Each structure stands twice: as structure tokens, then as C-alpha cells.
Amino acid sequence: MNDQYCLSLVLHAHVPFVREPDYPRFLEERWLFDTLLETYIPLVTIFERLDAERIPFHLGLVISPTLSHMVQDPLLLERFLEYLDQRIVFGLSEVDRTKHDSNLNRLARMYYDRVVEAKALFSGRYEHNILKALDFYQKKGKIELLTTAATHAFLPFYTSYPESIQAQIEVAISSHRSLFGRLPHGFWLPEAGWHPALDEYLRSYNFSYTIVDTHGLLLGKPTPIKGTFAPIRTPNGLMVFARDLHASRAIWDPDIGYPADPVYRDFYKDIGYELEQSLIDPFLEPNGERTPTGYKYWAITQRGQQSKDLYNPDIATERIQFHVKSFLKDRIQRLQDAEHITGEKGISVCAYNADLFGHRWFEGPQFLEVLFREAAKMDNLSFVNPGTYAHKINQEELQKEMPEFSSWGMNGYAETWLDASNDWMYPHLMRAIERMIELAERFPNDGGLKERTLNQAAREVLLAQSADWAAIQHGGLSSAYARSIVEECIQNFTTIYDSLGSNYISTEWLTQLERKHNIFPDINYRVFRKKR
């Protein structure tokens, strides 16, 4: 590793918990279905091709416990297959509708073929189990699977409640171990949300490292002498990497990032909003609201141009080649510049949300595949899993530092998850956490129906803590649904709390709630007990 510059690619895979069994279909469940089809299945197929051709690839992949549960849920899997069938049937109609326009027809066939192939892979080779496919490449040492907080809670908000943070971490570890048969070395901070108090928690659960946003490390105390091109070691011995700012901007920036290039496919312009209503009946909500079909025929196009250009996959592929070479050249140049100052070859940590690749950025999976193929030709650069890098370097030589409170949200701190749109939630959340701790202390050894009830109470508190609900309200899209979920979870918990106080719980009501909010089936409510 000493004679090469190191890149560590880390993708964070997470979807909010949405499961509505009382409805025949539910729009927000498509958050999972879209990313399965457009991001996670393509990722596995990339791994297969690279592995078959012996092209080296290494990356870290964060699988949130929430996502892990959802991709194994029989109801959601059944609905995902129905969703694929819906896309296939619609695709056939689109191929027929566009048969007199060769350019549109080519795109319609491309989308149709992709869905057919995805269904064949998912149902056949992957046996409806995308986690098993990912674990296969972890066992081969190609990818490293990290975990994150159980329900993706923004942990800095809960430092006054140690039991809450411990519950989020313990449930996550238990879920990861039951799925993959091993303990994770790395912990992904939800929304890159770091607070100095988290140092002690992560080390106490034996995590080796975590990743903070760029400014979190640079503003730490003392200032890191090697910048973000080397990890630091906290007072408790936790290794902390920082995201490469320029690598982040190259992909993430909405104005100058690669996905904003005019030749790439437009994410927003979908024929579900353009065709006659009679042609898109399968994609209409019960209230008549139009939804995306996944059939998008237009390029982003130069700003200011009145009409959109037709999307051309060949031109997009050429641009991918250019952007990959530009990305690698820039990473090496900045690592070389850092080496001139520090005298050591460093590491560039390139961390992103996984759904950017494929779901948001259609060409994203292609970018990743070409990235590994091009890097394989280079003698002075290698991709490395973050855990492998952490294991091989001498940690005693790392600078001791405490990173500053930070995140990767708007303006880099916490306003995405705490502003006028979502601040109403937190008094109710904090009260529920206090009461959950009280219940765990009051009923330490209960079993039977009472234990079931307490376990469900823990689920409701954890689900309400998800940072997704605050972020969705902040963004304004599906904000009514996000608010309703928090209100529902808090109300469910309050009902349980009051019922335990009166020593009566409706078994029928509890069973229905367990059926709907069935996440973490093996949860033990005692994770909320005080640690003595």
C-alpha cells in the first residue's frame, strides 16, 4: 500500500421504513422498489462482471438495518415483483407505441430489456435475496459491509439519552450479525452526523472506524496536520476518516457534479406526466395522481434551451469515459499535492449515498464499472476497503484529534433535521424516549404478552427516531406522510405506555401493530435499560 495512492469508495444504502399492508399498494413503498431495480441489482451485476473478468474492485457498502429488513420482507418482496411486472407490461405497450419512431423505440426497448433482465436475475440467480448476493462478495474480500444506526437516527440529537444511542447501535449490531454471521468493523454515521460524545459509544461497541464529513475533521482539535488525506485517532482510539471534499463535489454537486452534465438522462422528465391518462392507468394513484413510470426519454440538456434533447445512450457512454478519467486524474493530483506537504502517500475517501448511482444518476452504475476498469490499468493507484486500510496502517502513528460536530446536510450541521418544518417532533420524541427507558427499568424481567408489548414499544420509538422523517419534512416532498408516520409511532407508543400503566393491552390491537411495524422481529426491549 505504501507505493500506491489509495482510494476508498464507500456507498451508503438506505431506504426509509415504509410498509403499509392495509393498502393494496402504497406510493412511498416505491422508494424501495425504485432503488432495488435501479441501484442495488445493477450494483451486484457490476460485481459479477468485474469478478468474472478478474478486474480488481474493492469498496465499502453500508447496508442499513432498515433496508436489510425491508428487502427480506415477504409482503414487500411480493409487491416488488408486482412492480416489476407492471413495468414490463407497460414497457411492451411503450415498445408498440413508439414503433414508428426509431430513436424513441430504441430507448423504450432499452428500458423494457433492463426490467426483464432485472426480474430474471432477482427471481433466478439471486433467489429474491439481494443480501445473499452481496455477502458472497464480502466473503471474497471484494466488498466490506458496514452497518449504521438501527433506524438511521441522527445520533447527535440524542446524546442526552445514552440508552437511546445504545439501543440504536445494539439493534444494528444484532441485525448485522444475524444476517452476515460476523460483526461489522465500520460504523456509518447516519447523515454523517458526528458529535464528540459518540466517540465513547462507538469504541465501547468495538467499532474500529467511522467517517465524518470534511469540515468535521478539519475543524477538529487539534487541526489535522495531514488534512483529510489521512485518518486520525480519537482519544478513545476510534479511527476517523474524512470525506474527500473535491471527490464529493465531483459527483454530488447539483450544479457542477458529473450527473448534471447535459448529455446524461434527465431524472425528472418522465412520460408518466406526459402521456394521455388512458395510457398510464397502471401508474395512477387511486386519487388520480400521476406517478413516474421509469420510462424517461430526454437528456438534461443545456440550461436555457427551450426544448429537451432526446437522450442518446452512446453519447452518454462517451461522456462517462471522460468523467472517469477526469475523476481519477483529479484524485491522483490531489493525493500527490498532499504527499509533497506530508511526505506520505495518503488516502482519498469517496463516500456517497448509493441511490445516487442508478436511481438519481442513470449512468451512475456504468460510471462505477468503468472507474474500476480504468483504475486496474494504473500502477500508482488502488481501491481499498476502508476496514482493510484501517487494519494495515500503524494506528499508533496517527494523530490524536477530536472531530467537530458536523454532518453532510444543508450548511454542514443540523438544520436539515431541525428547523421550522420539523421541530414539532422532538419534544414528543424525547418524552417517548424517557418513557421507554422508564418502562425498560420498571419491567426488567417480564415475558409473555407483556414482553411482546414492550418489544413493540421499543420498535415504535426507534421508528419515530429515523432522521428520514425530519429530512422529508424539510425537503417538502411527501412531508404529510413523514409527519403522519411520526405521529402514528408516538401515538402507538403512548397507547402502549398507558396500557401498561393500567395493566391491560388489547391483544388484537397489538397483533395488528406487530403485523404492520414488524421491523426487528428479534428485538429485546431491554436495550433501553440503563447500563450499570
C-alpha positions as CSV (number, residue, x, y, z in Angstrom):
1,M,0.0,0.0,0.0
2,N,3.0,2.3,0.6
3,D,3.9,2.6,-3.1
4,Q,0.4,3.4,-4.2
5,Y,-2.2,6.1,-3.7
6,C,-5.3,4.7,-2.1
7,L,-8.9,5.4,-2.9
8,S,-11.7,4.1,-0.7
9,L,-15.2,4.2,-2.2
10,V,-18.0,3.9,0.3
11,L,-21.7,3.7,-0.7
12,H,-24.4,4.2,1.8
13,A,-27.5,2.1,1.1
14,H,-30.6,3.0,3.0
15,V,-34.4,3.5,2.4
16,P,-36.9,4.8,5.0
17,F,-39.1,2.1,6.6
18,V,-42.4,2.1,4.6
19,R,-44.7,-0.8,4.9
20,E,-48.5,-0.4,4.5
21,P,-50.2,-3.8,4.5
22,D,-53.6,-2.4,4.8
23,Y,-53.4,-0.9,1.3
24,P,-53.2,-2.9,-2.0
25,R,-50.3,-0.6,-3.0
26,F,-48.7,2.4,-1.5
27,L,-46.8,5.1,-3.4
28,E,-44.0,5.5,-0.8
29,E,-43.2,1.8,-0.9
30,R,-41.7,2.6,-4.4
31,W,-38.8,4.3,-2.7
32,L,-37.6,0.7,-2.0
33,F,-38.7,-0.7,-5.3
34,D,-37.0,2.0,-7.4
35,T,-33.7,1.7,-5.7
36,L,-33.8,-2.1,-5.9
37,L,-34.4,-2.0,-9.6
38,E,-32.1,0.9,-10.5
39,T,-29.3,0.8,-7.9
40,Y,-28.9,-2.4,-5.9
41,I,-29.5,-5.0,-8.6
42,P,-27.2,-3.1,-11.1
43,L,-24.5,-3.0,-8.4
44,V,-24.5,-6.7,-8.0
45,T,-24.4,-7.3,-11.8
46,I,-21.4,-5.0,-11.9
47,F,-19.6,-7.0,-9.2
48,E,-20.4,-10.2,-11.2
49,R,-18.9,-8.8,-14.5
50,L,-15.8,-7.5,-12.8
51,D,-15.2,-10.6,-10.8
52,A,-15.7,-12.8,-13.9
53,E,-13.1,-10.8,-15.8
54,R,-10.8,-10.7,-12.8
55,I,-10.9,-6.9,-12.7
56,P,-9.9,-5.9,-9.1
57,F,-12.6,-3.9,-7.2
58,H,-12.9,-3.0,-3.6
59,L,-15.4,-0.8,-1.8
60,G,-17.3,-0.3,1.4
61,L,-21.1,-0.8,1.3
62,V,-23.3,0.4,4.1
63,I,-26.4,-1.7,4.4
64,S,-28.8,-0.1,6.9
65,P,-30.7,-2.4,9.2
66,T,-33.9,-0.8,8.0
67,L,-33.1,-1.7,4.4
68,S,-31.9,-5.2,5.4
69,H,-35.3,-5.9,6.9
70,M,-37.3,-4.5,4.0
71,V,-35.5,-6.5,1.3
72,Q,-36.4,-9.7,3.2
73,D,-40.0,-8.8,4.0
74,P,-42.3,-11.3,2.1
75,L,-45.0,-8.7,1.6
76,L,-42.6,-6.1,0.2
77,L,-40.9,-8.7,-2.0
78,E,-44.3,-9.8,-3.4
79,R,-45.1,-6.2,-4.1
80,F,-41.7,-5.6,-5.7
81,L,-42.3,-8.5,-8.2
82,E,-45.7,-7.0,-8.9
83,Y,-44.0,-3.6,-9.5
84,L,-41.6,-5.3,-12.0
85,D,-44.4,-7.0,-13.8
86,Q,-46.2,-3.6,-14.0
87,R,-43.1,-2.1,-15.6
88,I,-42.8,-5.0,-18.0
89,V,-46.4,-4.8,-19.2
90,F,-46.2,-1.1,-19.6
91,G,-42.9,-1.5,-21.4
92,L,-44.5,-3.7,-24.0
93,S,-47.1,-1.1,-24.7
94,E,-44.4,1.6,-25.0
95,V,-42.4,-0.5,-27.4
96,D,-45.5,-0.8,-29.5
97,R,-46.5,2.8,-29.2
98,T,-43.1,4.1,-30.3
99,K,-42.5,1.6,-33.1
100,H,-42.7,4.3,-35.8
101,D,-40.0,6.4,-34.1
102,S,-36.7,4.5,-34.2
103,N,-35.0,6.7,-31.6
104,L,-37.8,6.6,-29.1
105,N,-38.3,2.9,-29.8
106,R,-34.7,2.2,-29.1
107,L,-35.0,3.8,-25.6
108,A,-38.3,2.0,-24.9
109,R,-36.7,-1.3,-25.7
110,M,-33.7,-0.5,-23.6
111,Y,-35.9,0.2,-20.5
112,Y,-38.0,-2.9,-21.2
113,D,-35.0,-5.2,-21.6
114,R,-33.5,-3.8,-18.4
115,V,-36.6,-4.6,-16.3
116,V,-36.9,-8.1,-17.8
117,E,-33.3,-8.8,-17.1
118,A,-33.6,-7.5,-13.6
119,K,-36.6,-9.6,-12.8
120,A,-34.8,-12.7,-14.2
121,L,-31.7,-12.1,-12.1
122,F,-33.6,-11.3,-9.0
123,S,-36.0,-14.2,-9.2
124,G,-33.5,-16.7,-10.6
125,R,-29.8,-16.2,-9.7
126,Y,-30.3,-14.1,-6.6
127,E,-33.3,-16.1,-5.3
128,H,-35.1,-13.0,-4.2
129,N,-32.2,-12.3,-1.7
130,I,-30.0,-9.4,-2.7
131,L,-28.3,-9.6,0.7
132,K,-27.0,-13.1,0.0
133,A,-25.5,-11.9,-3.3
134,L,-23.8,-9.0,-1.5
135,D,-22.5,-11.3,1.2
136,F,-20.9,-13.5,-1.4
137,Y,-18.6,-10.7,-2.5
138,Q,-17.9,-9.8,1.1
139,K,-16.7,-13.3,1.7
140,K,-14.5,-13.0,-1.3
141,G,-12.9,-9.9,0.2
142,K,-14.2,-7.6,-2.6
143,I,-16.6,-5.5,-0.6
144,E,-16.8,-4.7,3.1
145,L,-20.3,-4.4,4.6
146,L,-20.7,-1.7,7.2
147,T,-23.7,-1.0,9.5
148,T,-25.3,2.1,10.7
149,A,-27.9,3.1,13.4
150,A,-30.9,0.8,13.6
151,T,-33.4,3.2,12.1
152,H,-31.0,5.8,10.7
153,A,-31.4,8.2,13.6
154,F,-29.5,11.5,13.6
155,L,-27.4,10.5,16.7
156,P,-26.1,13.9,17.8
157,F,-29.6,14.8,18.8
158,Y,-29.7,12.0,21.4
159,T,-26.5,12.4,23.3
160,S,-28.5,13.4,26.4
161,Y,-30.1,9.9,26.3
162,P,-27.2,7.3,26.3
163,E,-29.8,4.5,26.4
164,S,-31.3,5.7,23.1
165,I,-27.9,5.7,21.3
166,Q,-27.0,2.4,22.8
167,A,-30.3,0.9,21.6
168,Q,-29.8,2.2,18.0
169,I,-26.3,0.6,18.0
170,E,-27.1,-2.7,19.7
171,V,-30.1,-3.4,17.5
172,A,-27.9,-2.6,14.4
173,I,-25.1,-4.9,15.5
174,S,-27.6,-7.7,16.3
175,S,-29.3,-7.3,12.9
176,H,-25.9,-7.3,11.0
177,R,-24.6,-10.3,12.9
178,S,-27.7,-12.4,12.3
179,L,-27.6,-11.6,8.6
180,F,-24.0,-11.9,7.8
181,G,-22.5,-14.0,10.6
182,R,-19.9,-11.5,11.6
183,L,-19.5,-8.3,13.4
184,P,-19.0,-5.1,11.4
185,H,-15.7,-3.2,11.8
186,G,-17.0,0.1,10.5
187,F,-20.0,2.2,11.6
188,W,-21.6,4.7,9.2
189,L,-22.9,7.8,11.0
190,P,-26.4,8.5,9.7
191,E,-26.3,11.7,7.6
192,A,-22.6,11.8,8.6
193,G,-23.8,13.2,11.9
194,W,-20.9,13.3,14.3
195,H,-20.8,14.6,17.9
196,P,-17.7,14.1,20.1
197,A,-19.9,12.2,22.6
198,L,-20.2,9.4,20.0
199,D,-16.5,8.5,20.3
200,E,-17.0,6.6,23.6
201,Y,-20.2,4.8,22.3
202,L,-18.6,3.5,19.1
203,R,-15.5,2.3,20.8
204,S,-17.4,0.6,23.6
205,Y,-19.1,-1.5,20.9
206,N,-15.7,-2.3,19.4
207,F,-16.1,-0.4,16.1
208,S,-12.7,0.3,14.5
209,Y,-13.6,3.3,12.4
210,T,-16.2,5.8,11.2
211,I,-16.4,8.5,8.5
212,V,-17.2,12.2,9.0
213,D,-17.7,15.0,6.6
214,T,-14.7,17.1,5.5
215,H,-15.2,20.0,7.8
216,G,-15.8,17.8,10.8
217,L,-12.2,16.7,10.6
218,L,-10.7,19.9,9.5
219,L,-12.3,21.9,12.3
220,G,-11.4,19.3,15.0
221,K,-9.0,19.9,17.8
222,P,-6.1,20.0,17.1
223,T,-6.1,20.8,13.4
224,P,-5.1,17.6,11.4
225,I,-1.7,18.2,10.0
226,K,-2.3,15.8,7.1
227,G,-5.7,17.3,6.3
228,T,-8.3,14.8,5.1
229,F,-5.8,12.6,3.3
230,A,-5.1,10.5,6.4
231,P,-7.4,9.2,9.2
232,I,-7.0,10.4,12.8
233,R,-7.4,8.6,16.1
234,T,-9.8,9.9,18.7
235,P,-9.0,9.9,22.5
236,N,-10.8,6.6,22.8
237,G,-8.9,5.0,19.9
238,L,-11.6,5.3,17.2
239,M,-10.1,5.8,13.7
240,V,-11.9,8.6,11.8
241,F,-11.7,9.1,8.1
242,A,-13.0,12.2,6.4
243,R,-14.7,12.5,3.0
244,D,-12.6,14.0,0.2
245,L,-14.3,17.3,-0.5
246,H,-13.5,17.5,-4.1
247,A,-14.4,13.9,-4.8
248,S,-17.8,14.6,-3.1
249,R,-18.4,17.7,-5.3
250,A,-17.4,15.9,-8.5
251,I,-20.4,13.5,-8.0
252,W,-22.7,15.3,-5.6
253,D,-22.8,18.9,-6.5
254,P,-26.1,19.7,-8.3
255,D,-24.6,22.4,-10.5
256,I,-21.0,21.2,-11.3
257,G,-21.2,17.5,-10.5
258,Y,-20.9,14.9,-13.3
259,P,-24.6,13.9,-13.0
260,A,-25.6,17.5,-14.1
261,D,-23.9,17.1,-17.5
262,P,-26.4,18.0,-20.3
263,V,-25.9,14.7,-22.2
264,Y,-27.0,12.5,-19.3
265,R,-30.6,11.3,-18.8
266,D,-33.0,13.7,-17.2
267,F,-34.3,12.2,-13.9
268,Y,-37.4,14.3,-13.6
269,K,-38.9,14.3,-17.1
270,D,-41.0,11.1,-17.2
271,I,-43.7,10.1,-19.7
272,G,-45.9,9.3,-16.7
273,Y,-46.6,13.0,-16.5
274,E,-46.9,13.5,-20.3
275,L,-48.9,10.7,-21.9
276,E,-52.7,10.6,-22.1
277,Q,-54.2,9.3,-18.9
278,S,-55.7,6.2,-20.5
279,L,-52.2,5.1,-21.5
280,I,-50.8,5.2,-17.9
281,D,-53.7,3.8,-15.9
282,P,-51.4,1.3,-14.1
283,F,-49.3,4.2,-12.8
284,L,-52.2,6.3,-11.5
285,E,-52.8,6.5,-7.8
286,P,-56.4,5.9,-6.5
287,N,-56.9,9.6,-6.3
288,G,-55.8,10.0,-10.0
289,E,-52.4,11.4,-9.2
290,R,-49.8,10.7,-11.8
291,T,-46.6,8.9,-10.8
292,P,-43.3,8.1,-12.7
293,T,-43.1,5.1,-15.0
294,G,-39.3,4.9,-15.2
295,Y,-39.6,5.5,-19.0
296,K,-37.6,8.7,-19.5
297,Y,-36.6,9.7,-23.0
298,W,-34.9,13.0,-22.5
299,A,-31.4,14.3,-21.7
300,I,-30.8,17.0,-19.1
301,T,-29.9,19.4,-22.0
302,Q,-28.1,22.8,-21.8
303,R,-29.6,25.3,-19.5
304,G,-31.8,27.9,-21.1
305,Q,-32.7,25.7,-24.1
306,Q,-36.4,25.7,-24.6
307,S,-36.9,22.0,-25.5
308,K,-35.2,18.9,-24.2
309,D,-32.8,16.9,-26.4
310,L,-33.6,13.3,-26.9
311,Y,-31.4,11.1,-24.7
312,N,-28.6,9.3,-26.5
313,P,-27.0,6.4,-24.6
314,D,-24.0,6.3,-26.9
315,I,-23.1,9.9,-26.2
316,A,-23.7,9.4,-22.5
317,T,-21.3,6.4,-22.6
318,E,-18.6,8.5,-24.2
319,R,-19.0,11.2,-21.5
320,I,-18.7,8.5,-18.8
321,Q,-15.3,7.6,-20.1
322,F,-14.3,11.2,-20.0
323,H,-15.6,11.8,-16.5
324,V,-14.0,8.6,-15.1
325,K,-10.6,9.7,-16.4
326,S,-11.1,13.2,-15.0
327,F,-12.1,11.8,-11.6
328,L,-9.1,9.5,-11.4
329,K,-6.7,12.2,-12.6
330,D,-8.0,14.7,-10.1
331,R,-7.8,12.2,-7.2
332,I,-4.2,11.4,-8.0
333,Q,-3.2,15.0,-8.5
334,R,-4.6,16.0,-5.1
335,L,-3.0,13.0,-3.4
336,Q,0.3,14.0,-5.0
337,D,-0.1,17.5,-3.8
338,A,-0.8,16.2,-0.3
339,E,2.3,14.0,-0.5
340,H,4.5,17.0,-1.3
341,I,3.4,18.5,2.0
342,T,3.1,15.5,4.3
343,G,5.8,13.3,2.8
344,E,3.4,10.3,2.7
345,K,1.0,8.8,0.3
346,G,-2.5,9.3,1.6
347,I,-6.0,8.1,1.1
348,S,-9.0,9.7,-0.6
349,V,-12.3,8.6,0.9
350,C,-15.1,9.0,-1.6
351,A,-18.4,8.5,0.2
352,Y,-21.9,8.8,-1.3
353,N,-25.5,7.7,-1.0
354,A,-25.8,4.5,-3.0
355,D,-29.1,5.5,-4.7
356,L,-27.3,8.4,-6.5
357,F,-25.8,5.7,-8.7
358,G,-28.6,4.4,-10.9
359,H,-31.7,5.8,-9.3
360,R,-30.8,9.5,-9.4
361,W,-27.9,9.3,-11.9
362,F,-29.0,6.8,-14.5
363,E,-25.4,6.4,-15.8
364,G,-24.0,6.0,-12.2
365,P,-23.6,2.2,-12.2
366,Q,-21.8,2.5,-15.6
367,F,-19.5,5.1,-14.1
368,L,-18.6,2.8,-11.2
369,E,-17.8,-0.1,-13.5
370,V,-15.7,2.0,-15.8
371,L,-14.0,3.5,-12.8
372,F,-12.7,0.1,-11.6
373,R,-11.7,-0.9,-15.1
374,E,-9.7,2.2,-15.6
375,A,-8.1,2.0,-12.2
376,A,-7.0,-1.5,-12.9
377,K,-4.7,-0.2,-15.6
378,M,-2.9,2.2,-13.3
379,D,0.2,1.2,-11.3
380,N,0.2,4.1,-8.9
381,L,-3.4,3.8,-7.6
382,S,-5.5,1.1,-5.9
383,F,-9.0,0.9,-4.4
384,V,-9.1,-0.4,-0.9
385,N,-11.9,-1.2,1.6
386,P,-11.8,1.2,4.5
387,G,-11.5,-1.6,7.0
388,T,-8.6,-3.1,5.2
389,Y,-6.8,0.2,5.2
390,A,-7.5,0.7,8.9
391,H,-6.1,-2.8,9.7
392,K,-2.9,-2.3,7.7
393,I,-1.7,1.1,8.9
394,N,0.0,1.7,12.2
395,Q,-2.7,3.3,14.3
396,E,-0.2,4.4,17.0
397,E,1.3,6.8,14.5
398,L,-2.0,8.5,13.7
399,Q,-2.5,12.0,15.0
400,K,-4.8,12.2,18.0
401,E,-7.8,14.5,17.4
402,M,-11.4,15.0,18.3
403,P,-13.5,15.9,15.2
404,E,-16.0,18.7,15.5
405,F,-19.8,18.3,15.5
406,S,-20.8,18.1,11.8
407,S,-22.9,16.4,9.2
408,W,-23.3,16.4,5.4
409,G,-26.7,18.1,5.5
410,M,-27.6,21.7,4.5
411,N,-24.8,24.0,5.6
412,G,-23.0,21.1,7.2
413,Y,-24.5,20.9,10.7
414,A,-28.1,20.0,11.8
415,E,-30.6,22.4,10.2
416,T,-31.8,19.8,7.7
417,W,-33.1,17.7,10.6
418,L,-34.1,20.6,12.9
419,D,-35.9,23.7,11.5
420,A,-39.3,25.2,11.5
421,S,-40.6,22.4,9.3
422,N,-39.9,19.5,11.7
423,D,-39.0,20.9,15.1
424,W,-42.5,20.0,16.4
425,M,-41.5,16.3,16.6
426,Y,-38.6,16.5,19.1
427,P,-40.5,17.3,22.4
428,H,-42.7,14.3,21.7
429,L,-39.8,12.1,20.7
430,M,-37.7,13.0,23.8
431,R,-40.7,12.3,26.0
432,A,-41.2,8.9,24.4
433,I,-37.5,8.0,24.8
434,E,-37.7,9.0,28.5
435,R,-40.8,6.8,29.0
436,M,-39.2,3.9,27.1
437,I,-36.2,4.0,29.4
438,E,-38.6,4.1,32.3
439,L,-40.5,1.0,31.0
440,A,-37.3,-1.0,30.5
441,E,-36.3,-0.2,34.1
442,R,-39.8,-0.9,35.5
443,F,-40.2,-4.2,33.7
444,P,-36.8,-5.8,33.6
445,N,-37.7,-9.5,33.5
446,D,-41.2,-9.7,32.1
447,G,-42.3,-12.3,29.5
448,G,-45.3,-13.4,27.5
449,L,-47.8,-10.8,26.4
450,K,-46.1,-8.0,28.4
451,E,-42.7,-8.7,26.8
452,R,-44.3,-8.6,23.3
453,T,-45.9,-5.3,24.2
454,L,-42.6,-3.8,25.5
455,N,-40.8,-5.0,22.4
456,Q,-43.3,-3.3,20.2
457,A,-42.9,-0.1,22.3
458,A,-39.2,-0.2,21.5
459,R,-39.9,-0.6,17.8
460,E,-42.2,2.4,17.8
461,V,-39.7,4.6,19.5
462,L,-36.9,3.5,17.2
463,L,-39.0,4.1,14.1
464,A,-40.0,7.5,15.2
465,Q,-36.3,8.4,15.6
466,S,-35.5,7.9,12.0
467,A,-33.8,11.0,10.5
468,D,-35.7,10.4,7.3
469,W,-38.9,11.8,8.6
470,A,-37.3,15.1,9.5
471,A,-35.4,15.3,6.2
472,I,-38.5,14.6,4.2
473,Q,-40.4,17.4,6.0
474,H,-37.5,19.7,5.5
475,G,-37.5,18.9,1.7
476,G,-41.3,19.3,1.4
477,L,-41.9,16.2,-0.7
478,S,-44.1,13.6,0.9
479,S,-43.9,15.7,4.1
480,A,-47.5,14.9,5.1
481,Y,-46.7,11.2,5.0
482,A,-43.5,11.7,7.1
483,R,-45.4,13.7,9.7
484,S,-48.1,11.0,9.9
485,I,-45.6,8.3,10.5
486,V,-44.0,10.1,13.4
487,E,-47.4,10.9,14.9
488,E,-48.5,7.3,14.4
489,C,-45.4,5.9,16.1
490,I,-45.7,8.3,19.0
491,Q,-49.4,7.5,19.4
492,N,-48.8,3.8,19.3
493,F,-46.1,4.1,21.9
494,T,-48.3,6.3,24.1
495,T,-51.1,3.7,23.9
496,I,-48.8,1.0,25.0
497,Y,-47.4,3.1,27.8
498,D,-50.8,3.9,29.1
499,S,-52.0,0.3,28.7
500,L,-49.0,-1.0,30.8
501,G,-49.9,1.6,33.4
502,S,-53.4,0.2,33.6
503,N,-52.2,-3.4,33.2
504,Y,-54.4,-4.0,30.1
505,I,-53.4,-4.3,26.5
506,S,-55.7,-5.3,23.6
507,T,-54.1,-8.4,22.1
508,E,-55.9,-7.8,18.8
509,W,-54.6,-4.3,18.5
510,L,-51.1,-5.4,19.4
511,T,-51.1,-8.2,16.9
512,Q,-52.2,-5.8,14.1
513,L,-49.5,-3.3,15.1
514,E,-46.9,-6.1,15.1
515,R,-48.0,-7.1,11.6
516,K,-47.6,-3.6,10.3
517,H,-44.5,-2.4,12.1
518,N,-42.7,-5.8,12.0
519,I,-39.2,-4.5,11.8
520,F,-36.5,-6.2,14.0
521,P,-38.5,-9.3,14.9
522,D,-35.9,-10.4,17.4
523,I,-35.7,-7.1,19.2
524,N,-35.3,-7.1,23.0
525,Y,-36.8,-4.0,24.7
526,R,-34.1,-4.2,27.4
527,V,-31.7,-2.5,25.0
528,F,-33.2,0.7,26.5
529,R,-32.1,-0.2,30.0
530,K,-29.5,1.9,31.8
531,K,-26.0,0.4,31.6
532,R,-24.6,-0.1,35.1
